Amino acid sequence: MIITVTLNPALDKTAELDILRPGELNRLKNIVVDAGGKGINVSKMVAALGGRTVATGFAGGSGGEEIIRALSIEDIATDFVKVDGLTRTNLKVLDQATRLTELNEPGVMVTEREAESLIKKLAGYANADAIFALSGSLCQGVEIEFYARLIRMIHNGGGIAFLDADGEAFRAALEEKPDFIKPNRYELMDYYQVSGNMELKELAELCVRLRSGGVGKIAASMGAEGALFAGGDEIIYAPGIPVRAHSAVGAGDSMTGAFAYGLERNLSWRETCALALASSAGAAATAGTKPPDRRLVEELREKVQLHSVKI
Ligand SMILES: Nc1ncnc2c1ncn2[C@@H]1O[C@H](COP(=O)(O)OP(=O)(O)OP(=O)(O)O)[C@@H](O)[C@H]1O
Ligand SMILES: [Mg+2]
């Protein structure tokens, strides 16, 4: 079972209007709502591949209810801690000139008690068959070591912990040696406080350094240029698959979802890397935060190349 954790989900609402007039009444049309958040994107990818997943985290207010409802329509099981704070709604408004205006609410705030009840709930899932994906930023009200605590709890129960976070929360969580991380190039460079243009070989060296610090496996993604995978004895470079990119938002989450799926299905590391690259390219080629459909992923998988990187 793949349990995803989204501490700070969002109800993504997209709407259209002819002309946006500040200071006046604006009537929206073609309103579409969708459940957003990085862990939720991971669940969507797992479900698209045919895997078993449950989406968890904090949900509050009508936005929280709508997220749960939207996921149930997509047949994704949920088990959120209901909180008194309000789950954010992010409104994206597209006008006739295809200009995008975004109105984002602040994220949910949780109490210490609510945070403890999430830990308790997740502990109930933490056994040897559990793969947890902790994805995205922390929410207000939890300490910076929250992911670190969750990883410790998961490991104590015999489960596997995937982590996709950045900044201080990422740094603190690495102390607990997650089993898999998926930084993008910039997050990796930020962690090591390096800047400028990095060559593939240098990025590969950063992955080796991270692994020697105890991180299990790493997928370092590089947008359209593809990804580096450090898992087995070799480092693999997979060039990006040329696609007509519609929305790269969530492409990294699709990659994480495919890795969790591959592990759950006992696919080999190379097979999993190929599936993950194809899934992320499929996500980039698919509008919005929708996961790519399975057929597209299978088609793209034929185009994946895996090269061994010498460092
Ligand atoms: N324009 C693109 N064309 C083809 N593949 C892409 C493109 N953008 C992203 N991808 C695929 O998606 C993977 C992840 O993308 P990226 O490095 O942008 O992740 P990310 O920054 O973590 O994204 P996010 O956190 O928004 O999900 C890449 O390794 C690549 O395989
Ligand atoms: Mg990312």
CSV table of C-alpha atoms and ligand atoms in Angstrom, one decimal:
chain,number,residue,atom,x,y,z
A,1,MET,CA,0.0,0.0,0.0
A,2,ILE,CA,1.3,3.5,-0.9
A,3,ILE,CA,0.3,6.1,1.7
A,4,THR,CA,0.8,9.7,0.6
A,5,VAL,CA,1.0,12.6,3.0
A,6,THR,CA,0.0,16.1,2.0
A,7,LEU,CA,0.2,18.4,5.0
A,8,ASN,CA,-0.8,21.5,3.1
A,9,PRO,CA,-3.2,20.4,0.3
A,10,ALA,CA,-5.1,22.9,-1.9
A,11,LEU,CA,-8.4,23.0,-3.7
A,12,ASP,CA,-7.4,24.2,-7.1
A,13,LYS,CA,-10.1,26.1,-8.7
A,14,THR,CA,-9.7,27.3,-12.3
A,15,ALA,CA,-12.1,29.6,-14.0
A,16,GLU,CA,-12.4,31.8,-17.1
A,17,LEU,CA,-13.7,35.3,-17.8
A,18,ASP,CA,-13.5,37.7,-20.8
A,19,ILE,CA,-11.8,40.6,-19.2
A,20,LEU,CA,-10.6,40.9,-15.6
A,21,ARG,CA,-11.6,44.2,-14.1
A,22,PRO,CA,-10.1,45.0,-10.7
A,23,GLY,CA,-12.5,46.9,-8.4
A,24,GLU,CA,-15.6,45.7,-10.3
A,25,LEU,CA,-17.8,42.7,-10.2
A,26,ASN,CA,-16.3,39.9,-12.3
A,27,ARG,CA,-18.4,36.9,-13.3
A,28,LEU,CA,-16.5,33.7,-13.7
A,29,LYS,CA,-17.4,30.8,-16.0
A,30,ASN,CA,-16.2,27.3,-16.8
A,31,ILE,CA,-15.2,26.7,-13.2
A,32,VAL,CA,-13.3,23.4,-12.6
A,33,VAL,CA,-12.2,22.3,-9.2
A,34,ASP,CA,-9.6,19.7,-8.5
A,35,ALA,CA,-7.7,18.4,-5.5
A,36,GLY,CA,-4.1,19.7,-5.5
A,37,GLY,CA,-1.0,19.2,-3.4
A,38,LYS,CA,2.1,17.2,-4.0
A,39,GLY,CA,1.2,14.0,-2.1
A,40,ILE,CA,-2.2,14.0,-3.7
A,41,ASN,CA,-0.4,14.2,-7.1
A,42,VAL,CA,1.6,11.2,-6.1
A,43,SER,CA,-1.6,9.3,-5.3
A,44,LYS,CA,-3.1,10.2,-8.6
A,45,MET,CA,-0.1,8.8,-10.5
A,46,VAL,CA,-0.1,5.6,-8.5
A,47,ALA,CA,-3.8,5.2,-9.2
A,48,ALA,CA,-3.3,5.9,-12.9
A,49,LEU,CA,-0.7,3.0,-13.0
A,50,GLY,CA,-3.1,0.7,-11.3
A,51,GLY,CA,-1.5,0.7,-7.8
A,52,ARG,CA,-3.1,0.9,-4.4
A,53,THR,CA,-2.9,4.2,-2.6
A,54,VAL,CA,-4.5,6.2,0.2
A,55,ALA,CA,-4.1,10.0,0.4
A,56,THR,CA,-3.7,11.5,3.9
A,57,GLY,CA,-2.8,14.7,5.5
A,58,PHE,CA,-4.8,17.6,7.0
A,59,ALA,CA,-8.1,18.8,5.6
A,60,GLY,CA,-10.3,21.6,7.0
A,61,GLY,CA,-13.3,23.6,6.1
A,62,SER,CA,-15.3,23.3,2.9
A,63,GLY,CA,-12.1,23.3,0.8
A,64,GLY,CA,-11.0,20.2,2.7
A,65,GLU,CA,-14.4,18.5,2.2
A,66,GLU,CA,-14.2,19.3,-1.5
A,67,ILE,CA,-10.7,17.7,-1.8
A,68,ILE,CA,-12.0,14.5,-0.2
A,69,ARG,CA,-15.0,14.5,-2.5
A,70,ALA,CA,-12.9,15.2,-5.7
A,71,LEU,CA,-10.6,12.3,-4.8
A,72,SER,CA,-13.4,9.9,-4.1
A,73,ILE,CA,-14.8,10.7,-7.6
A,74,GLU,CA,-11.4,9.6,-9.0
A,75,ASP,CA,-11.6,6.4,-6.9
A,76,ILE,CA,-8.7,7.4,-4.6
A,77,ALA,CA,-9.1,6.4,-1.0
A,78,THR,CA,-8.5,9.2,1.6
A,79,ASP,CA,-7.9,9.2,5.3
A,80,PHE,CA,-7.3,12.9,6.3
A,81,VAL,CA,-7.2,14.3,9.8
A,82,LYS,CA,-10.0,16.8,9.9
A,83,VAL,CA,-8.8,20.1,11.4
A,84,ASP,CA,-10.4,23.3,12.5
A,85,GLY,CA,-8.2,25.4,10.2
A,86,LEU,CA,-9.1,26.0,6.6
A,87,THR,CA,-7.6,24.2,3.7
A,88,ARG,CA,-6.6,26.8,1.1
A,89,THR,CA,-8.4,27.3,-2.2
A,90,ASN,CA,-6.2,28.5,-5.0
A,91,LEU,CA,-8.1,30.3,-7.7
A,92,LYS,CA,-6.6,30.6,-11.2
A,93,VAL,CA,-8.4,32.9,-13.5
A,94,LEU,CA,-7.7,32.9,-17.3
A,95,ASP,CA,-8.9,35.8,-19.4
A,96,GLN,CA,-9.5,36.0,-23.1
A,97,ALA,CA,-6.0,37.2,-23.8
A,98,THR,CA,-4.9,33.9,-21.9
A,99,ARG,CA,-3.4,35.9,-19.1
A,100,LEU,CA,-3.4,34.0,-15.9
A,101,THR,CA,-4.2,35.7,-12.6
A,102,GLU,CA,-3.7,33.6,-9.4
A,103,LEU,CA,-5.3,34.3,-6.1
A,104,ASN,CA,-3.8,31.9,-3.5
A,105,GLU,CA,-5.0,31.6,0.1
A,106,PRO,CA,-2.6,30.9,2.9
A,107,GLY,CA,-2.2,27.3,3.9
A,108,VAL,CA,-3.9,25.5,6.7
A,109,MET,CA,-2.8,26.0,10.3
A,110,VAL,CA,-2.9,23.0,12.6
A,111,THR,CA,-2.8,22.7,16.4
A,112,GLU,CA,-0.3,20.4,18.3
A,113,ARG,CA,-3.2,18.0,19.0
A,114,GLU,CA,-4.1,17.8,15.4
A,115,ALA,CA,-0.5,17.2,14.4
A,116,GLU,CA,-0.3,14.4,17.0
A,117,SER,CA,-3.4,12.8,15.7
A,118,LEU,CA,-1.9,12.6,12.2
A,119,ILE,CA,1.2,10.9,13.6
A,120,LYS,CA,-1.1,8.4,15.4
A,121,LYS,CA,-3.1,7.8,12.3
A,122,LEU,CA,0.0,7.2,10.1
A,123,ALA,CA,1.5,4.9,12.7
A,124,GLY,CA,-1.5,2.7,12.1
A,125,TYR,CA,-0.3,2.2,8.5
A,126,ALA,CA,3.4,1.8,9.3
A,127,ASN,CA,4.2,-1.8,8.7
A,128,ALA,CA,6.5,-3.7,6.4
A,129,ASP,CA,4.2,-3.5,3.4
A,130,ALA,CA,3.8,0.3,3.7
A,131,ILE,CA,5.5,2.8,1.4
A,132,PHE,CA,4.9,6.4,2.6
A,133,ALA,CA,5.4,9.4,0.3
A,134,LEU,CA,5.9,12.6,2.3
A,135,SER,CA,5.6,15.4,-0.3
A,136,GLY,CA,5.6,19.2,-0.3
A,137,SER,CA,6.0,22.0,2.2
A,138,LEU,CA,5.1,21.7,5.8
A,139,CYS,CA,1.9,23.5,7.0
A,140,GLN,CA,1.7,26.2,9.7
A,141,GLY,CA,1.7,24.9,13.2
A,142,VAL,CA,4.1,21.9,12.8
A,143,GLU,CA,7.8,22.0,13.8
A,144,ILE,CA,10.6,22.0,11.1
A,145,GLU,CA,11.5,18.4,12.2
A,146,PHE,CA,8.0,17.1,11.5
A,147,TYR,CA,9.1,15.1,8.4
A,148,ALA,CA,12.0,13.8,10.4
A,149,ARG,CA,9.7,12.6,13.1
A,150,LEU,CA,7.4,10.9,10.6
A,151,ILE,CA,10.3,9.1,9.0
A,152,ARG,CA,11.5,7.8,12.4
A,153,MET,CA,8.0,6.5,13.1
A,154,ILE,CA,7.7,4.9,9.7
A,155,HIS,CA,11.1,3.2,10.1
A,156,ASN,CA,10.2,2.0,13.6
A,157,GLY,CA,7.1,0.3,12.1
A,158,GLY,CA,9.2,-1.4,9.4
A,159,GLY,CA,7.9,0.8,6.5
A,160,ILE,CA,9.6,2.7,3.7
A,161,ALA,CA,9.8,6.5,3.6
A,162,PHE,CA,9.9,8.5,0.4
A,163,LEU,CA,10.6,12.2,0.8
A,164,ASP,CA,10.1,15.1,-1.6
A,165,ALA,CA,10.7,18.4,0.2
A,166,ASP,CA,13.1,21.2,0.2
A,167,GLY,CA,14.8,23.8,2.5
A,168,GLU,CA,15.1,23.4,6.2
A,169,ALA,CA,12.4,20.6,6.4
A,170,PHE,CA,14.4,18.6,3.8
A,171,ARG,CA,17.7,19.2,5.6
A,172,ALA,CA,16.2,18.1,9.0
A,173,ALA,CA,14.5,15.0,7.4
A,174,LEU,CA,17.7,13.8,5.8
A,175,GLU,CA,19.0,13.1,9.3
A,176,GLU,CA,16.6,10.2,9.5
A,177,LYS,CA,17.9,8.7,6.2
A,178,PRO,CA,14.8,8.5,4.0
A,179,ASP,CA,14.7,5.5,1.6
A,180,PHE,CA,14.1,7.6,-1.5
A,181,ILE,CA,14.3,11.3,-2.3
A,182,LYS,CA,13.4,13.2,-5.4
A,183,PRO,CA,15.1,16.6,-5.5
A,184,ASN,CA,15.2,18.6,-8.7
A,185,ARG,CA,18.5,20.1,-9.8
A,186,TYR,CA,17.9,23.4,-8.0
A,187,GLU,CA,16.9,21.7,-4.7
A,188,LEU,CA,20.0,19.5,-4.8
A,189,MET,CA,22.3,22.5,-5.5
A,190,ASP,CA,20.5,24.5,-2.8
A,191,TYR,CA,21.2,21.7,-0.3
A,192,TYR,CA,24.9,21.8,-1.0
A,193,GLN,CA,24.9,25.6,-1.4
A,194,VAL,CA,26.4,25.5,-4.9
A,195,SER,CA,25.4,27.8,-7.7
A,196,GLY,CA,26.1,28.2,-11.4
A,197,ASN,CA,25.8,25.7,-14.2
A,198,MET,CA,26.4,22.2,-13.1
A,199,GLU,CA,27.4,19.4,-15.4
A,200,LEU,CA,25.8,16.1,-15.3
A,201,LYS,CA,28.9,14.5,-13.7
A,202,GLU,CA,29.0,17.1,-11.0
A,203,LEU,CA,25.3,16.5,-10.2
A,204,ALA,CA,26.0,12.8,-10.1
A,205,GLU,CA,28.7,13.4,-7.6
A,206,LEU,CA,26.3,15.3,-5.3
A,207,CYS,CA,24.0,12.2,-5.5
A,208,VAL,CA,26.9,10.0,-4.4
A,209,ARG,CA,27.6,12.3,-1.5
A,210,LEU,CA,24.0,12.2,-0.4
A,211,ARG,CA,23.9,8.5,-0.5
A,212,SER,CA,27.1,8.2,1.5
A,213,GLY,CA,25.2,10.2,4.1
A,214,GLY,CA,22.7,7.4,4.3
A,215,VAL,CA,19.9,8.3,1.9
A,216,GLY,CA,18.7,5.1,0.2
A,217,LYS,CA,17.9,5.9,-3.5
A,218,ILE,CA,17.8,9.2,-5.3
A,219,ALA,CA,16.1,10.5,-8.4
A,220,ALA,CA,17.5,13.9,-9.3
A,221,SER,CA,15.3,15.5,-11.9
A,222,MET,CA,16.3,18.1,-14.4
A,223,GLY,CA,13.1,19.1,-16.1
A,224,ALA,CA,13.1,18.6,-19.9
A,225,GLU,CA,16.7,17.4,-19.7
A,226,GLY,CA,15.7,14.2,-17.9
A,227,ALA,CA,16.9,12.8,-14.7
A,228,LEU,CA,19.8,11.1,-12.8
A,229,PHE,CA,19.0,8.0,-10.9
A,230,ALA,CA,21.2,6.7,-8.1
A,231,GLY,CA,20.0,3.5,-6.6
A,232,GLY,CA,22.0,0.4,-7.5
A,233,ASP,CA,25.7,0.2,-8.1
A,234,GLU,CA,25.7,2.6,-11.0
A,235,ILE,CA,24.4,6.1,-11.6
A,236,ILE,CA,22.0,6.2,-14.5
A,237,TYR,CA,21.3,9.2,-16.7
A,238,ALA,CA,18.0,9.2,-18.6
A,239,PRO,CA,17.6,12.0,-21.2
A,240,GLY,CA,14.2,13.7,-21.2
A,241,ILE,CA,11.7,12.5,-23.7
A,242,PRO,CA,10.8,15.2,-26.1
A,243,VAL,CA,7.0,15.8,-25.6
A,244,ARG,CA,4.7,18.8,-26.3
A,245,ALA,CA,4.8,20.1,-22.8
A,246,HIS,CA,1.5,21.3,-21.5
A,247,SER,CA,2.2,21.6,-17.8
A,248,ALA,CA,5.3,20.5,-16.0
A,249,VAL,CA,3.6,21.2,-12.7
A,250,GLY,CA,3.5,17.9,-10.9
A,251,ALA,CA,5.8,16.1,-13.3
A,252,GLY,CA,8.2,15.5,-10.4
A,253,ASP,CA,5.3,14.1,-8.3
A,254,SER,CA,4.5,11.7,-11.1
A,255,MET,CA,8.1,10.5,-11.0
A,256,THR,CA,7.8,9.9,-7.3
A,257,GLY,CA,4.5,8.1,-7.7
A,258,ALA,CA,6.0,5.8,-10.3
A,259,PHE,CA,9.0,4.9,-8.1
A,260,ALA,CA,6.6,4.0,-5.2
A,261,TYR,CA,4.6,1.9,-7.6
A,262,GLY,CA,7.7,0.1,-9.0
A,263,LEU,CA,8.9,-0.7,-5.5
A,264,GLU,CA,5.5,-2.0,-4.5
A,265,ARG,CA,5.3,-4.2,-7.6
A,266,ASN,CA,8.9,-5.5,-7.1
A,267,LEU,CA,10.0,-4.1,-10.5
A,268,SER,CA,13.8,-4.0,-11.0
A,269,TRP,CA,15.5,-0.7,-10.3
A,270,ARG,CA,16.2,-0.1,-14.0
A,271,GLU,CA,12.6,-1.0,-15.0
A,272,THR,CA,11.4,1.4,-12.3
A,273,CYS,CA,13.6,4.2,-13.5
A,274,ALA,CA,12.3,3.8,-17.1
A,275,LEU,CA,8.7,3.8,-15.9
A,276,ALA,CA,9.3,6.9,-13.7
A,277,LEU,CA,10.9,8.8,-16.6
A,278,ALA,CA,8.0,7.9,-18.9
A,279,SER,CA,5.4,8.8,-16.2
A,280,SER,CA,7.0,12.2,-15.6
A,281,ALA,CA,7.2,13.0,-19.3
A,282,GLY,CA,3.6,11.9,-19.7
A,283,ALA,CA,2.7,14.2,-16.8
A,284,ALA,CA,4.5,17.1,-18.5
A,285,ALA,CA,2.5,16.4,-21.7
A,286,THR,CA,-0.8,16.3,-19.9
A,287,ALA,CA,-2.8,19.5,-19.1
A,288,GLY,CA,-3.2,20.6,-15.5
A,289,THR,CA,-2.1,18.4,-12.6
A,290,LYS,CA,-3.9,15.4,-14.2
A,291,PRO,CA,-1.8,12.3,-14.3
A,292,PRO,CA,-1.0,10.9,-17.7
A,293,ASP,CA,-3.0,7.9,-18.7
A,294,ARG,CA,-1.4,4.5,-18.7
A,295,ARG,CA,-1.4,4.1,-22.4
A,296,LEU,CA,0.6,7.3,-22.9
A,297,VAL,CA,3.1,6.1,-20.3
A,298,GLU,CA,3.5,2.8,-22.1
A,299,GLU,CA,4.0,4.6,-25.4
A,300,LEU,CA,6.7,6.9,-23.9
A,301,ARG,CA,8.4,4.1,-22.1
A,302,GLU,CA,9.5,2.7,-25.5
A,303,LYS,CA,11.5,5.9,-25.9
A,304,VAL,CA,13.4,5.9,-22.6
A,305,GLN,CA,17.1,5.5,-22.8
A,306,LEU,CA,19.2,4.6,-19.7
A,307,HIS,CA,22.9,5.4,-19.8
A,308,SER,CA,25.4,4.5,-17.1
A,309,VAL,CA,27.3,7.6,-15.9
A,310,LYS,CA,31.0,7.3,-15.1
A,311,ILE,CA,32.1,9.5,-12.2
B,1,LIG,N1,9.2,19.9,-20.6
B,1,LIG,C1,9.4,18.6,-20.3
B,1,LIG,N2,9.6,17.7,-21.3
B,1,LIG,C2,9.8,16.4,-21.0
B,1,LIG,N3,9.9,15.9,-19.8
B,1,LIG,C3,9.7,16.7,-18.8
B,1,LIG,C4,9.5,18.1,-19.0
B,1,LIG,N4,9.4,18.7,-17.8
B,1,LIG,C5,9.6,17.8,-16.8
B,1,LIG,N5,9.8,16.5,-17.4
B,1,LIG,C6,10.0,15.3,-16.8
B,1,LIG,O1,9.5,15.3,-15.4
B,1,LIG,C7,10.6,15.1,-14.5
B,1,LIG,C8,10.5,16.0,-13.3
B,1,LIG,O2,10.5,17.3,-13.7
B,1,LIG,P1,11.2,18.5,-12.9
B,1,LIG,O3,12.6,18.3,-12.8
B,1,LIG,O4,10.7,19.8,-13.4
B,1,LIG,O5,10.5,18.2,-11.4
B,1,LIG,P2,10.1,19.1,-10.2
B,1,LIG,O6,10.8,20.5,-10.4
B,1,LIG,O7,10.3,18.4,-9.0
B,1,LIG,O8,8.5,19.3,-10.5
B,1,LIG,P3,7.3,19.4,-9.5
B,1,LIG,O9,7.9,19.5,-8.1
B,1,LIG,O10,6.6,20.6,-9.9
B,1,LIG,O11,6.5,18.2,-9.6
B,1,LIG,C9,11.9,15.3,-15.4
B,1,LIG,O12,13.0,14.5,-14.9
B,1,LIG,C10,11.4,14.9,-16.7
B,1,LIG,O13,11.5,13.5,-16.9
B,2,MG,MG,9.4,18.8,-7.1
